[in-house]
Amino acid sequence: MSEFVRLEPHVIDEIVTICNTMLLELHKAGEATDKLSATYGFGDLESARQLAAGYSRKGAGTPESARERIEQFIDTLTQLRDAFASGGEDFLDTQFDWARALDTVDRDM
């Protein structure tokens, strides 16, 4: 793009700090998703095993699962943070890409 956005250094630092805080929390949530596939206690009936398998799939292993959704948010937020960290030079080029990525993740949920 021919346009250029110039952000003040203190604004960049604040935005990057906010993004890093959000990323830290998303990484913690991602670690918690490791436990979501451990489904037990539903019983031995076939319907119980099917229910447990369904919950396990919602936790991880499919594009719509919690783990993959969190990874998508992490990737998108990392790109956004890096665009801001560049001082705004990359922001105009990436703003529509990350906005589209977040919109796609949100719509798929």
N, CA, C and O atoms as a MOPAC input file, in Angstrom:
PM7 MOZYME 1SCF
protein

 N      0.83100 1    -1.17700 1     0.00000 1
 C      0.00000 1     0.00000 1     0.00000 1
 C      0.87500 1     1.23800 1     0.00000 1
 O      1.97500 1     1.23500 1     0.55200 1
 N      0.39300 1     2.26300 1    -0.60300 1
 C      1.17400 1     3.48900 1    -0.67200 1
 C      1.03100 1     4.33400 1     0.59100 1
 O      1.87100 1     5.19500 1     0.85100 1
 N     -0.01400 1     4.10200 1     1.37500 1
 C     -0.21000 1     4.85900 1     2.59400 1
 C      0.72200 1     4.33200 1     3.68800 1
 O      1.18300 1     3.19100 1     3.64600 1
 N      0.97800 1     5.18800 1     4.65500 1
 C      1.86700 1     4.79700 1     5.74400 1
 C      1.27700 1     5.29400 1     7.05700 1
 O      0.86300 1     6.44800 1     7.16600 1
 N      1.24500 1     4.42700 1     8.03200 1
 C      0.75300 1     4.79500 1     9.35400 1
 C      1.95700 1     4.92800 1    10.27500 1
 O      2.81000 1     4.04300 1    10.34500 1
 N      2.00700 1     6.04400 1    10.97400 1
 C      3.10500 1     6.26500 1    11.91500 1
 C      2.52000 1     6.26700 1    13.31600 1
 O      1.65700 1     7.08400 1    13.63600 1
 N      2.98400 1     5.36700 1    14.13400 1
 C      2.53400 1     5.29100 1    15.52000 1
 C      3.63400 1     5.80700 1    16.43100 1
 O      4.82000 1     5.58500 1    16.18700 1
 N      3.22100 1     6.49400 1    17.47700 1
 C      4.17900 1     6.97800 1    18.46100 1
 C      4.78100 1     5.77800 1    19.19200 1
 O      4.08200 1     4.79800 1    19.44800 1
 N      6.06000 1     5.84600 1    19.52600 1
 C      6.72200 1     4.70900 1    20.18800 1
 C      6.01000 1     4.22600 1    21.45700 1
 O      5.92900 1     3.01800 1    21.68200 1
 N      5.49700 1     5.12900 1    22.28500 1
 C      4.82900 1     4.69300 1    23.51500 1
 C      3.51500 1     3.97300 1    23.20600 1
 O      3.10800 1     3.08400 1    23.95400 1
 N      2.85800 1     4.34300 1    22.12400 1
 C      1.62200 1     3.66100 1    21.71500 1
 C      1.95700 1     2.26600 1    21.21100 1
 O      1.26500 1     1.30100 1    21.53100 1
 N      3.00500 1     2.16400 1    20.43200 1
 C      3.45100 1     0.85500 1    19.93400 1
 C      3.78600 1    -0.06200 1    21.11100 1
 O      3.35800 1    -1.21600 1    21.15400 1
 N      4.55400 1     0.46200 1    22.06000 1
 C      4.93500 1    -0.34200 1    23.22200 1
 C      3.71100 1    -0.81800 1    23.99800 1
 O      3.65600 1    -1.96400 1    24.44400 1
 N      2.74000 1     0.06100 1    24.15300 1
 C      1.52600 1    -0.30300 1    24.89500 1
 C      0.73100 1    -1.37500 1    24.15600 1
 O      0.25400 1    -2.32900 1    24.77000 1
 N      0.58800 1    -1.22400 1    22.85600 1
 C     -0.15500 1    -2.21500 1    22.06800 1
 C      0.56600 1    -3.55600 1    22.07700 1
 O     -0.06900 1    -4.60000 1    22.22900 1
 N      1.87500 1    -3.53600 1    21.91600 1
 C      2.65600 1    -4.78000 1    21.92100 1
 C      2.55500 1    -5.45300 1    23.28600 1
 O      2.45400 1    -6.67700 1    23.36400 1
 N      2.58000 1    -4.67100 1    24.36000 1
 C      2.44300 1    -5.22800 1    25.70700 1
 C      1.07800 1    -5.88200 1    25.88700 1
 O      0.97900 1    -6.97400 1    26.44800 1
 N      0.03400 1    -5.22200 1    25.41700 1
 C     -1.31600 1    -5.79100 1    25.49900 1
 C     -1.38500 1    -7.09000 1    24.70200 1
 O     -1.93300 1    -8.08400 1    25.17900 1
 N     -0.83900 1    -7.08600 1    23.50700 1
 C     -0.84500 1    -8.30400 1    22.68300 1
 C     -0.07500 1    -9.42700 1    23.36700 1
 O     -0.51500 1   -10.57700 1    23.35900 1
 N      1.07800 1    -9.09700 1    23.96000 1
 C      1.87200 1   -10.12000 1    24.64800 1
 C      1.11900 1   -10.69900 1    25.84300 1
 O      1.19800 1   -11.89900 1    26.10900 1
 N      0.38900 1    -9.84500 1    26.56300 1
 C     -0.41400 1   -10.32100 1    27.69100 1
 C     -1.51300 1   -11.26000 1    27.19400 1
 O     -1.75300 1   -12.31500 1    27.78100 1
 N     -2.16900 1   -10.87000 1    26.12100 1
 C     -3.21600 1   -11.71800 1    25.55300 1
 C     -2.63300 1   -13.04000 1    25.05800 1
 O     -3.23600 1   -14.09700 1    25.24900 1
 N     -1.46700 1   -12.98300 1    24.42600 1
 C     -0.83300 1   -14.20300 1    23.93300 1
 C     -0.45800 1   -15.13500 1    25.07700 1
 O     -0.60300 1   -16.35200 1    24.96400 1
 N      0.02000 1   -14.57100 1    26.17100 1
 C      0.34900 1   -15.38500 1    27.34200 1
 C     -0.87900 1   -16.14100 1    27.83000 1
 O     -0.80400 1   -17.33300 1    28.12800 1
 N     -2.00200 1   -15.45000 1    27.91100 1
 C     -3.24300 1   -16.08600 1    28.35300 1
 C     -3.72800 1   -17.12300 1    27.34900 1
 O     -4.22400 1   -18.17800 1    27.74200 1
 N     -3.59200 1   -16.83700 1    26.07100 1
 C     -3.98900 1   -17.81400 1    25.05200 1
 C     -3.11100 1   -19.06000 1    25.10300 1
 O     -3.59400 1   -20.17500 1    24.91000 1
 N     -1.81600 1   -18.86600 1    25.36400 1
 C     -0.92500 1   -20.03300 1    25.49700 1
 C     -1.31200 1   -20.87600 1    26.70800 1
 O     -1.26800 1   -22.10500 1    26.64800 1
 N     -1.69200 1   -20.22200 1    27.80800 1
 C     -2.16000 1   -20.96200 1    28.98500 1
 C     -3.42500 1   -21.74900 1    28.64500 1
 O     -3.57000 1   -22.90900 1    29.03200 1
 N     -4.33200 1   -21.10700 1    27.92000 1
 C     -5.56000 1   -21.79000 1    27.51700 1
 C     -5.22800 1   -22.95400 1    26.59000 1
 O     -5.86000 1   -24.00800 1    26.66400 1
 N     -4.24300 1   -22.76800 1    25.72400 1
 C     -3.82200 1   -23.84500 1    24.82800 1
 C     -3.27500 1   -25.03500 1    25.59200 1
 O     -3.52200 1   -26.18400 1    25.22400 1
 N     -2.52900 1   -24.76100 1    26.66000 1
 C     -2.01900 1   -25.85100 1    27.49500 1
 C     -3.16500 1   -26.60000 1    28.17100 1
 O     -3.11000 1   -27.81800 1    28.33900 1
 N     -4.18100 1   -25.87100 1    28.54900 1
 C     -5.33600 1   -26.50800 1    29.19500 1
 C     -6.08900 1   -27.41500 1    28.23400 1
 O     -6.73900 1   -28.36700 1    28.66500 1
 N     -6.01100 1   -27.13400 1    26.94100 1
 C     -6.72300 1   -27.97900 1    25.97500 1
 C     -6.11000 1   -29.36900 1    25.86900 1
 O     -6.75400 1   -30.29500 1    25.37700 1
 N     -4.86500 1   -29.52000 1    26.32800 1
 C     -4.24700 1   -30.84900 1    26.31100 1
 C     -5.05200 1   -31.84100 1    27.14800 1
 O     -5.04800 1   -33.04100 1    26.87400 1
 N     -5.73300 1   -31.33900 1    28.15900 1
 C     -6.50100 1   -32.19900 1    29.05700 1
 C     -7.89300 1   -32.51200 1    28.52000 1
 O     -8.56100 1   -33.41800 1    29.01700 1
 N     -8.32800 1   -31.77000 1    27.51600 1
 C     -9.69400 1   -31.94500 1    27.02500 1
 C     -9.92700 1   -33.28000 1    26.31700 1
 O    -11.06000 1   -33.75700 1    26.24600 1
 N     -8.87300 1   -33.87200 1    25.80300 1
 C     -9.05900 1   -35.14700 1    25.11100 1
 C     -9.09900 1   -36.33000 1    26.08900 1
 O     -9.38900 1   -37.45500 1    25.68200 1
 N     -8.81400 1   -36.08800 1    27.35800 1
 C     -8.86400 1   -37.14300 1    28.37500 1
 C    -10.28800 1   -37.26000 1    28.88900 1
 O    -10.63700 1   -36.72400 1    29.94100 1
 N    -11.08900 1   -37.96700 1    28.13200 1
 C    -12.49000 1   -38.16300 1    28.52400 1
 C    -12.64000 1   -39.56200 1    29.09700 1
 O    -12.41500 1   -40.56200 1    28.41600 1
 N    -13.01700 1   -39.60600 1    30.33500 1
 C    -13.24400 1   -40.88100 1    31.01000 1
 C    -14.35600 1   -40.67600 1    32.02400 1
 O    -14.72200 1   -39.54600 1    32.34700 1
 N    -14.88100 1   -41.77100 1    32.51500 1
 C    -15.93000 1   -41.69000 1    33.50500 1
 C    -17.33400 1   -41.68700 1    32.92200 1
 O    -18.31100 1   -41.48300 1    33.64300 1
 N    -17.43500 1   -41.91100 1    31.62100 1
 C    -18.75500 1   -41.94800 1    30.99800 1
 C    -19.41000 1   -43.31600 1    31.09800 1
 O    -20.61700 1   -43.45100 1    30.89500 1
 N    -18.62100 1   -44.31900 1    31.40700 1
 C    -19.16200 1   -45.66000 1    31.53200 1
 C    -18.75300 1   -46.55600 1    30.37800 1
 O    -18.00700 1   -46.15000 1    29.48800 1
 N    -19.26200 1   -47.79800 1    30.41100 1
 C    -18.86700 1   -48.80500 1    29.42200 1
 C    -19.89100 1   -49.02000 1    28.32000 1
 O    -19.62500 1   -49.76600 1    27.37800 1
 N    -21.02100 1   -48.40600 1    28.40900 1
 C    -22.01500 1   -48.56800 1    27.34900 1
 C    -21.49900 1   -47.94200 1    26.05600 1
 O    -20.72200 1   -46.98700 1    26.08300 1
 N    -21.93400 1   -48.48400 1    24.94300 1
 C    -21.51100 1   -47.96300 1    23.64200 1
 C    -21.86000 1   -46.48700 1    23.49900 1
 O    -21.06100 1   -45.70400 1    22.98600 1
 N    -23.03800 1   -46.11100 1    23.94500 1
 C    -23.43700 1   -44.70100 1    23.84100 1
 C    -22.52600 1   -43.81200 1    24.69600 1
 O    -22.24400 1   -42.67300 1    24.32200 1
 N    -22.07600 1   -44.32000 1    25.81900 1
 C    -21.16600 1   -43.56200 1    26.67800 1
 C    -19.80900 1   -43.39400 1    26.00400 1
 O    -19.20800 1   -42.32300 1    26.07800 1
 N    -19.32100 1   -44.45100 1    25.34400 1
 C    -18.05100 1   -44.36300 1    24.62000 1
 C    -18.16300 1   -43.37900 1    23.46300 1
 O    -17.22700 1   -42.62400 1    23.19800 1
 N    -19.29700 1   -43.38100 1    22.77400 1
 C    -19.50300 1   -42.43800 1    21.67600 1
 C    -19.54200 1   -41.00000 1    22.19400 1
 O    -18.98600 1   -40.09500 1    21.57200 1
 N    -20.19300 1   -40.79900 1    23.32100 1
 C    -20.25500 1   -39.46900 1    23.91900 1
 C    -18.85600 1   -38.99300 1    24.31400 1
 O    -18.49200 1   -37.84400 1    24.06200 1
 N    -18.08800 1   -39.86400 1    24.92300 1
 C    -16.71200 1   -39.52000 1    25.32200 1
 C    -15.86700 1   -39.18600 1    24.09300 1
 O    -15.08500 1   -38.23700 1    24.12100 1
 N    -16.01800 1   -39.95200 1    23.02600 1
 C    -15.26600 1   -39.68900 1    21.79800 1
 C    -15.65400 1   -38.33700 1    21.21000 1
 O    -14.79600 1   -37.60900 1    20.71300 1
 N    -16.92600 1   -38.00200 1    21.26400 1
 C    -17.39100 1   -36.71600 1    20.75200 1
 C    -16.78800 1   -35.55500 1    21.52900 1
 O    -16.34800 1   -34.56900 1    20.93800 1
 N    -16.76700 1   -35.66800 1    22.84800 1
 C    -16.15600 1   -34.62300 1    23.66100 1
 C    -14.65800 1   -34.52800 1    23.38900 1
 O    -14.09700 1   -33.43200 1    23.37200 1
 N    -14.02300 1   -35.64500 1    23.18100 1
 C    -12.59400 1   -35.65100 1    22.88900 1
 C    -12.30800 1   -34.91900 1    21.58000 1
 O    -11.35000 1   -34.15000 1    21.49300 1
 N    -13.14000 1   -35.15600 1    20.55800 1
 C    -12.97200 1   -34.47100 1    19.26300 1
 C    -13.17700 1   -32.96200 1    19.40200 1
 O    -12.50600 1   -32.18100 1    18.72800 1
 N    -14.08800 1   -32.55600 1    20.26200 1
 C    -14.30200 1   -31.12000 1    20.46700 1
 C    -13.09400 1   -30.47900 1    21.14700 1
 O    -12.86400 1   -29.27900 1    20.99500 1
 N    -12.33700 1   -31.25000 1    21.87800 1
 C    -11.15000 1   -30.73600 1    22.56700 1
 C     -9.96500 1   -30.55800 1    21.64700 1
 O     -9.26900 1   -29.54500 1    21.72100 1
 N     -9.72000 1   -31.53800 1    20.77300 1
 C     -8.54200 1   -31.48000 1    19.91000 1
 C     -8.68200 1   -32.45200 1    18.75300 1
 O     -9.40400 1   -33.44700 1    18.83200 1
 N     -7.97300 1   -32.13800 1    17.67600 1
 C     -7.88100 1   -33.07700 1    16.57200 1
 C     -8.71600 1   -32.77400 1    15.34700 1
 O     -8.57500 1   -33.44300 1    14.32400 1
 N     -9.57800 1   -31.78200 1    15.43100 1
 C    -10.34800 1   -31.39400 1    14.24600 1
 C    -10.18700 1   -29.88400 1    14.04700 1
 O     -9.84000 1   -29.17500 1    14.99200 1
 N    -10.43000 1   -29.38800 1    12.84100 1
 C    -10.29200 1   -27.94100 1    12.61600 1
 C    -11.20000 1   -27.09100 1    13.50400 1
 O    -10.90800 1   -25.91900 1    13.74100 1
 N    -12.27700 1   -27.65900 1    13.98700 1
 C    -13.22100 1   -26.90600 1    14.81500 1
 C    -12.98400 1   -27.10400 1    16.30700 1
 O    -13.72500 1   -26.54800 1    17.11800 1
 N    -11.98400 1   -27.87000 1    16.68900 1
 C    -11.77200 1   -28.17800 1    18.10400 1
 C    -11.18600 1   -26.98800 1    18.85700 1
 O    -10.64400 1   -26.05900 1    18.25800 1
 N    -11.30700 1   -27.03600 1    20.16500 1
 C    -10.83500 1   -25.94600 1    21.01700 1
 C     -9.34200 1   -25.68100 1    20.82000 1
 O     -8.92800 1   -24.52800 1    20.70200 1
 N     -8.54200 1   -26.73300 1    20.78400 1
 C     -7.09000 1   -26.54900 1    20.62500 1
 C     -6.75600 1   -25.81800 1    19.32800 1
 O     -5.96000 1   -24.87900 1    19.32800 1
 N     -7.36000 1   -26.24600 1    18.23000 1
 C     -7.06700 1   -25.63500 1    16.94000 1
 C     -7.57300 1   -24.19700 1    16.88100 1
 O     -6.91800 1   -23.34100 1    16.28600 1
 N     -8.72100 1   -23.91600 1    17.48500 1
 C     -9.24200 1   -22.54400 1    17.52200 1
 C     -8.28800 1   -21.63300 1    18.28100 1
 O     -8.00600 1   -20.51800 1    17.84000 1
 N     -7.79800 1   -22.09600 1    19.40400 1
 C     -6.86700 1   -21.27900 1    20.18400 1
 C     -5.58300 1   -21.04700 1    19.39200 1
 O     -5.03600 1   -19.94500 1    19.41400 1
 N     -5.10200 1   -22.06300 1    18.70000 1
 C     -3.91000 1   -21.89900 1    17.86700 1
 C     -4.14400 1   -20.87100 1    16.76400 1
 O     -3.24600 1   -20.09500 1    16.44000 1
 N     -5.34600 1   -20.86000 1    16.18600 1
 C     -5.68200 1   -19.87600 1    15.16200 1
 C     -5.66900 1   -18.46200 1    15.74600 1
 O     -5.15700 1   -17.53400 1    15.12000 1
 N     -6.23100 1   -18.30200 1    16.94000 1
 C     -6.21100 1   -16.99300 1    17.59300 1
 C     -4.78200 1   -16.56500 1    17.90500 1
 O     -4.43600 1   -15.39700 1    17.72700 1
 N     -3.95100 1   -17.49300 1    18.36700 1
 C     -2.55200 1   -17.17500 1    18.67100 1
 C     -1.83000 1   -16.71900 1    17.41800 1
 O     -1.12000 1   -15.71400 1    17.44500 1
 N     -1.99700 1   -17.43700 1    16.32900 1
 C     -1.33700 1   -17.07100 1    15.07200 1
 C     -1.76400 1   -15.68700 1    14.59700 1
 O     -0.93400 1   -14.87500 1    14.18900 1
 N     -3.05900 1   -15.42800 1    14.65400 1
 C     -3.58000 1   -14.15200 1    14.18500 1
 C     -3.12200 1   -13.00100 1    15.07600 1
 O     -2.72100 1   -11.95100 1    14.57400 1
 N     -3.17800 1   -13.19000 1    16.38300 1
 C     -2.75000 1   -12.13900 1    17.30500 1
 C     -1.24900 1   -11.89300 1    17.20300 1
 O     -0.80100 1   -10.75500 1    17.34500 1
 N     -0.47600 1   -12.92900 1    16.96300 1
 C      0.97100 1   -12.76300 1    16.77800 1
 C      1.25000 1   -11.90900 1    15.55100 1
 O      2.11200 1   -11.03200 1    15.58900 1
 N      0.53000 1   -12.15800 1    14.46900 1
 C      0.69900 1   -11.34700 1    13.25900 1
 C      0.32100 1    -9.88800 1    13.52300 1
 O      0.99900 1    -8.97100 1    13.05900 1
 N     -0.75100 1    -9.68600 1    14.26200 1
 C     -1.18800 1    -8.33600 1    14.58700 1
 C     -0.14300 1    -7.62900 1    15.44300 1
 O      0.20900 1    -6.48100 1    15.17200 1
 N      0.34900 1    -8.30700 1    16.46900 1
 C      1.37900 1    -7.72600 1    17.33300 1
 C      2.61700 1    -7.34900 1    16.53500 1
 O      3.17400 1    -6.26500 1    16.70600 1
 N      3.04100 1    -8.26000 1    15.65600 1
 C      4.23700 1    -7.99700 1    14.86000 1
 C      4.02500 1    -6.82000 1    13.90600 1
 O      4.94700 1    -6.04700 1    13.64800 1
 N      2.81200 1    -6.69200 1    13.38900 1
 C      2.50900 1    -5.55700 1    12.50400 1
 C      2.59400 1    -4.24300 1    13.27700 1
 O      3.13300 1    -3.25900 1    12.77100 1
 N      2.06800 1    -4.22400 1    14.49000 1
 C      2.17400 1    -3.01300 1    15.30700 1
 C      3.62300 1    -2.76300 1    15.71200 1
 O      4.07600 1    -1.61800 1    15.71500 1
 N      4.34500 1    -3.81100 1    16.04900 1
 C      5.72900 1    -3.66100 1    16.48900 1
 C      6.60600 1    -3.06600 1    15.39600 1
 O      7.65000 1    -2.48200 1    15.68800 1
 N      6.20000 1    -3.20600 1    14.16400 1
 C      6.96800 1    -2.64400 1    13.04900 1
 C      6.83000 1    -1.13100 1    12.98600 1
 O      7.43300 1    -0.48500 1    12.13000 1
 N      6.04100 1    -0.56800 1    13.88400 1
 C      5.85900 1     0.88000 1    13.89900 1
 C      4.71600 1     1.32100 1    13.01500 1
 O      4.55600 1     2.51100 1    12.74600 1
 N      3.93200 1     0.38600 1    12.56900 1
 C      2.79000 1     0.71600 1    11.73100 1
 C      3.05300 1     0.50300 1    10.25800 1
 O      2.11700 1     0.52200 1     9.45800 1
 N      4.30000 1     0.30000 1     9.87900 1
 C      4.62100 1     0.13900 1     8.46500 1
 C      3.90900 1    -1.05800 1     7.85400 1
 O      3.44700 1    -0.99600 1     6.71500 1
 N      3.82000 1    -2.13300 1     8.60200 1
 C      3.18100 1    -3.33800 1     8.08700 1
 C      1.69400 1    -3.39500 1     8.41500 1
 O      0.98300 1    -4.26700 1     7.91600 1
 N      1.22000 1    -2.47500 1     9.24900 1
 C     -0.15800 1    -2.56000 1     9.70400 1
 C     -1.15300 1    -2.45100 1     8.56000 1
 O     -2.08300 1    -3.25400 1     8.47900 1
 N     -0.98100 1    -1.48800 1     7.68500 1
 C     -1.93500 1    -1.32700 1     6.58900 1
 C     -1.93400 1    -2.53600 1     5.66800 1
 O     -2.97400 1    -2.91800 1     5.13300 1
 N     -0.77400 1    -3.13200 1     5.48700 1
 C     -0.70200 1    -4.31400 1     4.62000 1
 C     -1.37300 1    -5.52000 1     5.25500 1
 O     -1.91500 1    -6.37000 1     4.54900 1
 N     -1.34300 1    -5.60200 1     6.57800 1
 C     -1.84800 1    -6.80300 1     7.23500 1
 C     -3.20200 1    -6.63400 1     7.89500 1
 O     -3.83300 1    -7.62400 1     8.26500 1
 N     -3.67000 1    -5.38700 1     8.05200 1
 C     -4.88100 1    -5.18200 1     8.84200 1
 C     -6.06300 1    -5.96000 1     8.29400 1
 O     -6.85900 1    -6.50000 1     9.06200 1
 N     -6.18500 1    -6.02200 1     6.98900 1
 C     -7.32800 1    -6.73300 1     6.44200 1
 C     -7.11100 1    -8.24200 1     6.50400 1
 O     -8.07400 1    -9.00100 1     6.62100 1
 N     -5.86200 1    -8.68300 1     6.42800 1
 C     -5.58000 1   -10.11500 1     6.53400 1
 C     -5.94000 1   -10.63900 1     7.91200 1
 O     -6.63800 1   -11.64700 1     8.02100 1
 N     -5.47800 1    -9.97300 1     8.97600 1
 C     -5.78400 1   -10.48000 1    10.31700 1
 C     -7.23600 1   -10.26500 1    10.68100 1
 O     -7.81800 1   -11.07900 1    11.39800 1
 N     -7.83500 1    -9.18600 1    10.20100 1
 C     -9.25900 1    -8.97600 1    10.48000 1
 C    -10.08600 1   -10.07300 1     9.81800 1
 O    -11.03800 1   -10.58600 1    10.40600 1
 N     -9.71600 1   -10.42700 1     8.59400 1
 C    -10.39800 1   -11.51600 1     7.88300 1
 C    -10.18200 1   -12.83900 1     8.60900 1
 O    -11.10700 1   -13.64400 1     8.72300 1
 N     -8.95300 1   -13.06900 1     9.10600 1
 C     -8.65700 1   -14.31500 1     9.81900 1
 C     -9.48200 1   -14.41700 1    11.09800 1
 O    -10.03600 1   -15.47700 1    11.38900 1
 N     -9.57100 1   -13.33100 1    11.86500 1
 C    -10.38900 1   -13.35600 1    13.08000 1
 C    -11.85900 1   -13.55500 1    12.74400 1
 O    -12.56000 1   -14.29200 1    13.43800 1
 N    -12.32800 1   -12.91000 1    11.69500 1
 C    -13.72300 1   -13.04600 1    11.29800 1
 C    -14.01500 1   -14.48600 1    10.89000 1
 O    -15.07100 1   -15.02600 1    11.22000 1
 N    -13.08300 1   -15.10700 1    10.17500 1
 C    -13.26200 1   -16.49100 1     9.75000 1
 C    -13.31400 1   -17.42500 1    10.94900 1
 O    -14.15800 1   -18.31900 1    11.00500 1
 N    -12.41300 1   -17.22300 1    11.91100 1
 C    -12.41300 1   -18.06200 1    13.12300 1
 C    -13.71500 1   -17.88900 1    13.86400 1
 O    -14.31100 1   -18.86900 1    14.31100 1
 N    -14.17000 1   -16.64500 1    14.00400 1
 C    -15.40300 1   -16.36300 1    14.73500 1
 C    -16.61000 1   -16.97600 1    14.03900 1
 O    -17.48300 1   -17.53200 1    14.70700 1
 N    -16.68100 1   -16.89000 1    12.73300 1
 C    -17.81900 1   -17.43100 1    11.98500 1
 C    -17.86300 1   -18.96300 1    12.04800 1
 O    -18.94200 1   -19.55700 1    12.04900 1
 N    -16.70000 1   -19.59000 1    12.10100 1
 C    -16.64500 1   -21.04900 1    12.12400 1
 C    -17.07200 1   -21.61300 1    13.46600 1
 O    -17.39400 1   -22.79700 1    13.57100 1
 N    -17.07700 1   -20.77900 1    14.48500 1
 C    -17.39800 1   -21.27000 1    15.82900 1
 C    -18.84200 1   -21.48800 1    15.92800 1
 O    -19.33400 1   -21.90200 1    16.97800 1

